[in-house]
Coordinates of C-alpha atoms in Angstrom, one line a residue:
X1 CA -14.7 6.5 -21.8
X2 CA -12.7 4.8 -18.9
X3 CA -13.8 4.5 -15.2
X4 CA -10.8 5.4 -14.4
X5 CA -10.6 8.3 -16.7
X6 CA -13.5 9.5 -15.0
X7 CA -12.3 10.0 -11.7
X8 CA -9.1 11.6 -13.3
X9 CA -11.5 14.4 -13.9
X10 CA -13.2 14.1 -10.6
X11 CA -10.2 14.6 -8.7
X12 CA -9.6 17.7 -11.1
X13 CA -12.2 19.2 -10.9
X14 CA -12.4 19.2 -7.7
X15 CA -8.5 20.1 -7.7
X16 CA -10.0 23.3 -10.1
X17 CA -13.2 24.0 -7.9
X18 CA -10.7 24.6 -3.9
X19 CA -9.2 27.7 -6.1
X20 CA -10.6 31.4 -4.4
X21 CA -8.6 33.5 -6.6
X22 CA -7.4 33.4 -9.5
X23 CA -4.0 32.5 -11.1
X24 CA -2.0 35.4 -11.7
X25 CA -3.1 36.8 -7.9
X26 CA -1.7 33.4 -6.2
X27 CA 1.4 33.6 -3.8
X28 CA 3.5 32.0 -2.1
X29 CA 2.1 31.2 0.9
X30 CA 5.1 30.8 3.0
X31 CA 5.7 34.5 2.2
X32 CA 1.3 35.7 2.3
X33 CA 0.0 36.9 6.4
X34 CA 0.1 34.2 9.4
X35 CA -2.9 32.9 9.4
X36 CA -4.4 32.4 6.3
X37 CA -6.0 29.5 5.0
X38 CA -4.7 27.7 2.6
X39 CA -6.0 25.4 -0.3
X40 CA -5.8 22.2 -1.5
X41 CA -2.7 23.6 -4.4
X42 CA -1.1 25.1 -1.9
X43 CA 0.6 22.1 -0.6
X44 CA 4.0 19.9 -1.9
X45 CA 5.2 17.3 0.1
X46 CA 3.4 14.5 0.6
X47 CA 4.1 12.4 4.3
X48 CA 3.3 9.0 4.9
X49 CA 3.3 7.3 8.4
X50 CA 2.3 3.3 9.2
X51 CA 1.7 4.3 13.5
X52 CA 0.7 6.3 15.7
X53 CA 4.2 7.3 17.4
X54 CA 5.4 7.4 13.6
X55 CA 2.6 10.3 13.3
X56 CA 2.5 12.3 16.5
X57 CA 6.2 12.7 15.4
X58 CA 5.8 14.3 12.6
X59 CA 2.4 16.5 13.9
X60 CA 5.5 17.5 17.3
X61 CA 8.5 18.6 14.4
X62 CA 6.1 21.2 12.5
X63 CA 7.1 24.8 12.1
X64 CA 2.5 25.7 12.0
X65 CA 0.2 23.0 12.6
X66 CA -2.6 24.0 9.6
X67 CA -6.0 23.8 10.1
X68 CA -7.5 20.4 9.1
X69 CA -8.9 20.0 5.2
X70 CA -12.3 20.8 4.7
X71 CA -13.5 18.5 2.0
X72 CA -11.2 15.0 1.0
X73 CA -11.8 13.4 -2.7
X74 CA -14.9 11.4 -2.3
X75 CA -13.0 8.0 -2.0
X76 CA -9.9 9.1 0.8
X77 CA -10.3 7.5 3.6
X78 CA -7.0 8.7 5.8
X79 CA -6.5 10.9 8.1
X80 CA -4.9 13.8 7.9
X81 CA -2.5 17.1 9.7
X82 CA -1.6 19.9 7.7
X83 CA 1.3 22.4 8.4
X84 CA 4.6 23.2 7.7
X85 CA 8.6 21.9 7.5
X86 CA 10.8 24.7 6.5
X87 CA 9.4 26.9 3.6
X88 CA 7.1 24.5 3.0
X89 CA 3.8 22.7 2.5
X90 CA 4.0 19.3 4.4
X91 CA 0.4 16.8 4.7
X92 CA 0.8 14.5 6.4
X93 CA -1.4 10.6 6.2
X94 CA -1.5 7.3 8.2
X95 CA -2.6 3.8 8.1
X96 CA -5.4 2.8 9.4
X97 CA -5.8 1.8 12.5
X98 CA -4.7 -1.9 12.7
X99 CA -3.2 -2.2 8.8
X100 CA 0.7 -2.7 7.8
X101 CA 2.5 -3.8 4.5
X102 CA 2.7 -3.1 1.4
X103 CA -1.6 -2.8 0.3
X104 CA -2.7 -0.1 3.4
X105 CA 0.2 2.0 2.2
X106 CA -0.6 2.0 -1.7
X107 CA -4.2 2.6 -0.7
X108 CA -3.0 5.6 1.9
X109 CA -0.5 7.1 -0.7
X110 CA -3.4 7.2 -3.8
X111 CA -6.1 8.1 -2.0
X112 CA -4.3 11.3 -0.8
X113 CA -2.8 12.3 -4.4
X114 CA -6.8 11.1 -5.1
X115 CA -6.8 14.8 -2.9
X116 CA -4.2 16.7 -3.4
X117 CA -3.1 16.7 -6.8
X118 CA -0.4 19.2 -6.5
X119 CA 1.7 17.5 -4.5
X120 CA 5.3 16.5 -5.5
X121 CA 7.8 14.7 -3.5
X122 CA 7.1 12.7 -0.9
X123 CA 8.9 10.6 2.1
X124 CA 7.5 8.0 3.7
X125 CA 9.1 8.4 7.8
X126 CA 8.6 6.1 10.5
X127 CA 10.4 3.3 12.1
X128 CA 12.6 0.0 10.7
X129 CA 14.6 -2.8 11.6
X130 CA 18.0 -2.2 11.8
X131 CA 20.7 -5.0 9.7
X132 CA 24.3 -5.2 12.0
X133 CA 26.9 -5.8 10.1
X134 CA 31.0 -5.8 10.5
X135 CA 30.9 -3.0 7.6
X136 CA 27.8 -1.4 9.0
X137 CA 27.9 0.0 12.5
X138 CA 23.9 0.2 12.9
X139 CA 23.1 0.7 16.3
X140 CA 19.4 1.8 18.2
X141 CA 18.3 4.9 17.5
X142 CA 19.8 5.5 13.7
X143 CA 18.8 6.3 11.2
X144 CA 18.3 4.4 7.8
X145 CA 18.0 7.2 4.5
X146 CA 17.4 4.6 1.4
X147 CA 19.8 5.1 -1.2
X148 CA 20.7 3.7 -4.7
X149 CA 23.1 0.8 -5.3
X150 CA 24.8 -1.3 -8.3
X151 CA 22.1 0.9 -10.8
X152 CA 19.1 0.0 -8.7
X153 CA 17.1 1.8 -6.7
X154 CA 17.0 2.7 -2.8
X155 CA 14.7 0.0 -1.7
X156 CA 14.6 -4.1 -2.1
X157 CA 11.5 -6.3 -2.4
X158 CA 11.5 -9.8 -0.7
X159 CA 8.6 -12.5 -0.3
X160 CA 9.4 -15.2 2.4
X161 CA 6.5 -18.6 3.7
X162 CA 7.0 -18.2 7.2
X163 CA 8.2 -15.6 9.6
X164 CA 10.5 -18.0 10.9
X165 CA 14.3 -18.4 11.4
X166 CA 15.8 -20.7 8.7
X167 CA 12.3 -19.5 6.7
X168 CA 14.5 -19.1 2.8
X169 CA 13.3 -15.7 0.5
X170 CA 12.2 -15.1 -3.1
X171 CA 13.6 -11.8 -3.8
X172 CA 10.9 -10.2 -6.8
X173 CA 12.6 -6.4 -7.8
X174 CA 14.5 -2.7 -7.1
X175 CA 11.8 -0.8 -6.9
X176 CA 11.5 3.1 -8.3
X177 CA 14.4 5.5 -7.0
X178 CA 13.7 8.9 -4.7
X179 CA 13.6 11.9 -7.4
X180 CA 16.5 13.7 -8.4
X181 CA 15.8 17.2 -6.0
X182 CA 15.7 14.6 -2.6
X183 CA 18.7 12.7 -3.7
X184 CA 20.6 15.5 -4.2
X185 CA 20.1 16.9 -1.0
X186 CA 20.4 13.6 1.3
X187 CA 24.3 14.3 -0.1
X188 CA 24.8 18.2 0.7
X189 CA 22.7 17.4 3.7
X190 CA 25.3 14.8 4.1
X191 CA 28.3 16.7 3.3
X192 CA 26.8 19.3 6.4
X193 CA 26.6 17.4 9.0
X194 CA 30.1 15.6 7.6
X195 CA 31.2 18.4 7.4
X196 CA 29.7 20.1 11.3
X197 CA 28.1 17.2 12.5
X198 CA 24.4 16.9 13.0
X199 CA 22.2 18.2 16.5
X200 CA 19.1 15.6 15.9
X201 CA 19.5 14.7 20.1
X202 CA 19.2 18.1 20.4
X203 CA 16.5 18.5 18.0
X204 CA 14.5 15.6 19.6
X205 CA 15.3 16.6 23.1
X206 CA 14.0 20.6 22.3
X207 CA 10.7 19.3 20.8
X208 CA 10.4 17.2 24.2
X209 CA 10.4 19.7 26.2
X210 CA 7.8 22.0 25.1
X211 CA 5.7 18.8 25.0
X212 CA 6.5 16.7 28.5
X213 CA 4.1 14.5 28.6
X214 CA 6.3 13.0 24.9
X215 CA 8.8 11.7 27.5
X216 CA 8.1 8.6 28.3
X217 CA 7.4 7.8 25.6
X218 CA 9.9 9.4 22.8
X219 CA 12.8 10.1 24.6
X220 CA 16.1 8.1 24.2
X221 CA 15.9 4.4 26.2
X222 CA 18.9 3.9 28.4
X223 CA 22.0 2.7 26.3
X224 CA 22.4 -1.2 28.3
X225 CA 19.2 -1.6 26.9
X226 CA 20.5 -2.1 23.1
X227 CA 21.4 -5.3 23.0
X228 CA 22.7 -7.0 19.9
X229 CA 23.1 -10.9 20.4
X230 CA 24.7 -13.7 18.8
X231 CA 22.6 -15.0 15.2
X232 CA 21.5 -18.1 17.3
X233 CA 20.2 -16.7 20.7
X234 CA 16.3 -16.9 20.3
X235 CA 13.8 -15.5 21.7
X236 CA 11.1 -17.6 23.4
X237 CA 7.8 -17.1 22.0
X238 CA 6.9 -14.6 24.5
X239 CA 6.4 -11.5 26.1
X240 CA 8.8 -12.1 28.9
X241 CA 12.0 -8.8 28.6
X242 CA 14.8 -10.1 27.1
X243 CA 16.9 -9.4 30.1
X244 CA 15.0 -11.3 32.3
X245 CA 15.1 -14.6 29.6
X246 CA 17.8 -13.9 27.3
X247 CA 20.4 -11.9 30.0
X248 CA 22.9 -10.0 29.0
X249 CA 25.8 -12.6 29.2
X250 CA 28.7 -11.5 27.1
X251 CA 28.6 -14.9 25.7
X252 CA 25.1 -14.3 24.0
X253 CA 26.3 -10.9 22.5
X254 CA 28.1 -9.6 20.4
X255 CA 30.1 -6.5 21.9
X256 CA 30.3 -4.0 20.6
X257 CA 32.1 -0.9 22.0
X258 CA 30.7 3.1 22.4
X259 CA 30.4 5.9 20.4
X260 CA 33.0 8.5 21.2
X261 CA 32.3 11.6 21.3
X262 CA 33.4 12.4 18.3
X263 CA 31.1 10.9 16.5
X264 CA 27.4 11.1 15.4
X265 CA 25.2 9.5 17.7
X266 CA 22.5 8.6 16.4
X267 CA 24.6 8.3 13.2
X268 CA 22.6 8.5 9.6
X269 CA 23.7 5.2 6.9
X270 CA 21.8 4.7 3.8
X271 CA 22.1 2.5 1.2
X272 CA 19.4 -0.5 0.5
X273 CA 16.4 -1.0 2.5
X274 CA 14.2 -3.9 2.6
X275 CA 10.8 -4.5 2.0
X276 CA 7.8 -7.0 2.2
X277 CA 4.8 -7.9 4.1
X278 CA 5.7 -9.5 6.3
X279 CA 7.8 -8.7 9.8
X280 CA 11.4 -9.4 9.6
X281 CA 11.7 -11.4 12.7
X282 CA 15.1 -13.7 11.6
X283 CA 18.1 -13.1 12.5
X284 CA 19.8 -15.7 9.9
X285 CA 17.6 -13.5 6.6
X286 CA 18.6 -10.7 8.1
X287 CA 23.0 -11.6 8.5
X288 CA 22.3 -13.0 4.4
X289 CA 20.4 -9.9 3.0
X290 CA 22.7 -8.0 4.9
X291 CA 25.4 -10.1 3.7
X292 CA 24.4 -10.3 -0.4
X293 CA 22.3 -7.4 -0.9
X294 CA 23.8 -4.9 1.7
X295 CA 20.5 -4.6 2.9
X296 CA 20.5 -1.8 6.1
X297 CA 17.0 -2.1 7.3
X298 CA 13.9 -4.2 6.8
X299 CA 9.9 -2.7 6.7
X300 CA 6.8 -3.5 5.3
X301 CA 5.5 -0.4 3.4
X302 CA 7.6 0.6 1.2
X303 CA 7.1 -1.7 -2.3
X304 CA 3.6 -1.0 -1.4
X305 CA 4.3 2.6 -3.0
X306 CA 7.9 3.5 -4.6
X307 CA 6.4 3.2 -8.0
X308 CA 3.0 4.9 -7.7
X309 CA 4.7 7.6 -5.2
X310 CA 8.4 8.4 -5.4
X311 CA 9.3 8.8 -2.2
X312 CA 12.5 9.1 -0.1
X313 CA 12.2 6.1 2.9
X314 CA 13.7 7.5 5.9
X315 CA 14.3 4.3 8.9
X316 CA 14.0 5.2 12.2
X317 CA 16.0 1.8 13.9
X318 CA 13.6 0.6 17.0
X319 CA 15.1 -3.3 17.3
X320 CA 17.6 -5.8 14.8
X321 CA 15.0 -7.7 12.9
X322 CA 15.7 -10.6 15.3
X323 CA 13.4 -12.6 17.2
X324 CA 14.0 -9.7 20.3
X325 CA 12.1 -7.1 19.2
X326 CA 10.4 -5.3 21.7
X327 CA 9.1 -1.6 21.8
X328 CA 10.8 0.0 23.9
X329 CA 13.1 2.3 21.3
X330 CA 10.4 2.6 19.1
X331 CA 9.5 6.1 20.0
X332 CA 12.9 7.7 20.3
X333 CA 14.0 5.7 16.6
X334 CA 10.5 7.3 15.0
X335 CA 11.5 10.8 17.3
X336 CA 15.2 10.7 15.4
X337 CA 13.9 10.0 11.9
X338 CA 11.5 12.6 11.6
X339 CA 14.3 15.3 13.2
X340 CA 16.5 13.8 9.6
X341 CA 13.2 14.1 7.3
X342 CA 12.7 18.1 8.7
X343 CA 16.2 18.9 7.7
X344 CA 16.2 17.5 4.6
X345 CA 13.2 19.5 3.7
X346 CA 14.9 22.8 5.2
X347 CA 17.9 22.0 2.5
X348 CA 15.1 22.2 -0.6
X349 CA 14.2 25.7 -2.3
X350 CA 10.5 25.9 -2.6
X351 CA 10.9 26.5 -5.5
X352 CA 13.2 23.2 -6.5
X353 CA 10.0 21.1 -5.9
X354 CA 7.7 23.2 -7.5
X355 CA 9.9 22.3 -10.8
X356 CA 9.6 18.6 -9.7
X357 CA 6.2 17.5 -11.7
X358 CA 2.8 16.6 -10.2
X359 CA 2.8 13.0 -9.1
X360 CA -0.8 12.5 -10.6
X361 CA 1.0 13.5 -14.0
X362 CA 3.5 10.6 -14.4
X363 CA 1.4 8.1 -13.1
X364 CA -2.0 6.4 -13.2
X365 CA -4.4 8.6 -10.3
X366 CA -6.6 5.0 -10.5

């Protein structure tokens, strides 16, 4: 018997041992009395964050935070927050401090599935760099949701040598699309927003009122700090702010009209997300991929999990994937992505999630 098969058997045994009542006595935990300690098999939604700010935002939006798990699989190194969003029990994990990229994300997803074997759907929620174009008016604080395009999954994987202007890149493939239950919910929420508008900004403000210590880092920055520079304008390789070293002369900036009262702000964009193991800081490649592949957003983790952890990728836009990166919008962008993810989960009936196959039954757990 292979070591992989033995590892899967060990995880399945731990999963079974966590049950404290017979199967025919199980009920929906949401309907049971408050305070009942949940079992590992009660959690069906896996949620992965890359950065602490994304983790904080996810925790802040939980309807109820549950106790930390008393045990995990032997080789599981993840840190977990457990809780409820709507009628769904959710497992949230974050990448280790100082680690980024596709391989770290894959490791977190794998460990999560070893400890929480009943997970049926996944979410990857956090920040990303936008790819604005004439076709897509993407601005800081907006949200990009991975969506299949031209028979391809919603995440596009690429690689390139160095993150400097004019460096060539290599297309390495399109990844699996999210589960149908998530894609259907995306369309349902899209229709709801088009008909009624969204209340994402109000939801964020409500969370910040409940958690005033988060306001400084996570509230929406002044709109004047949302500057989209011309492709040829590069930020010097230092920590000086763009406002000082790059300036705000109209000749350096791409002019954009203010959004009207009838327009969504933040706006939600649906389409292709580009993922690589390095940070995108190149406006020329950004524009090229936006034009040739209709890419809306760049990030560093999704390519590591999409083929082994079926998930929807949701990114709040914190910069424009160029040399003018800063952290001013990261907190708000994380909040915006989480606010959307919460609205999305509330559209999905729990029985539709339960009807999905367990991810460990779809893919190898080794």
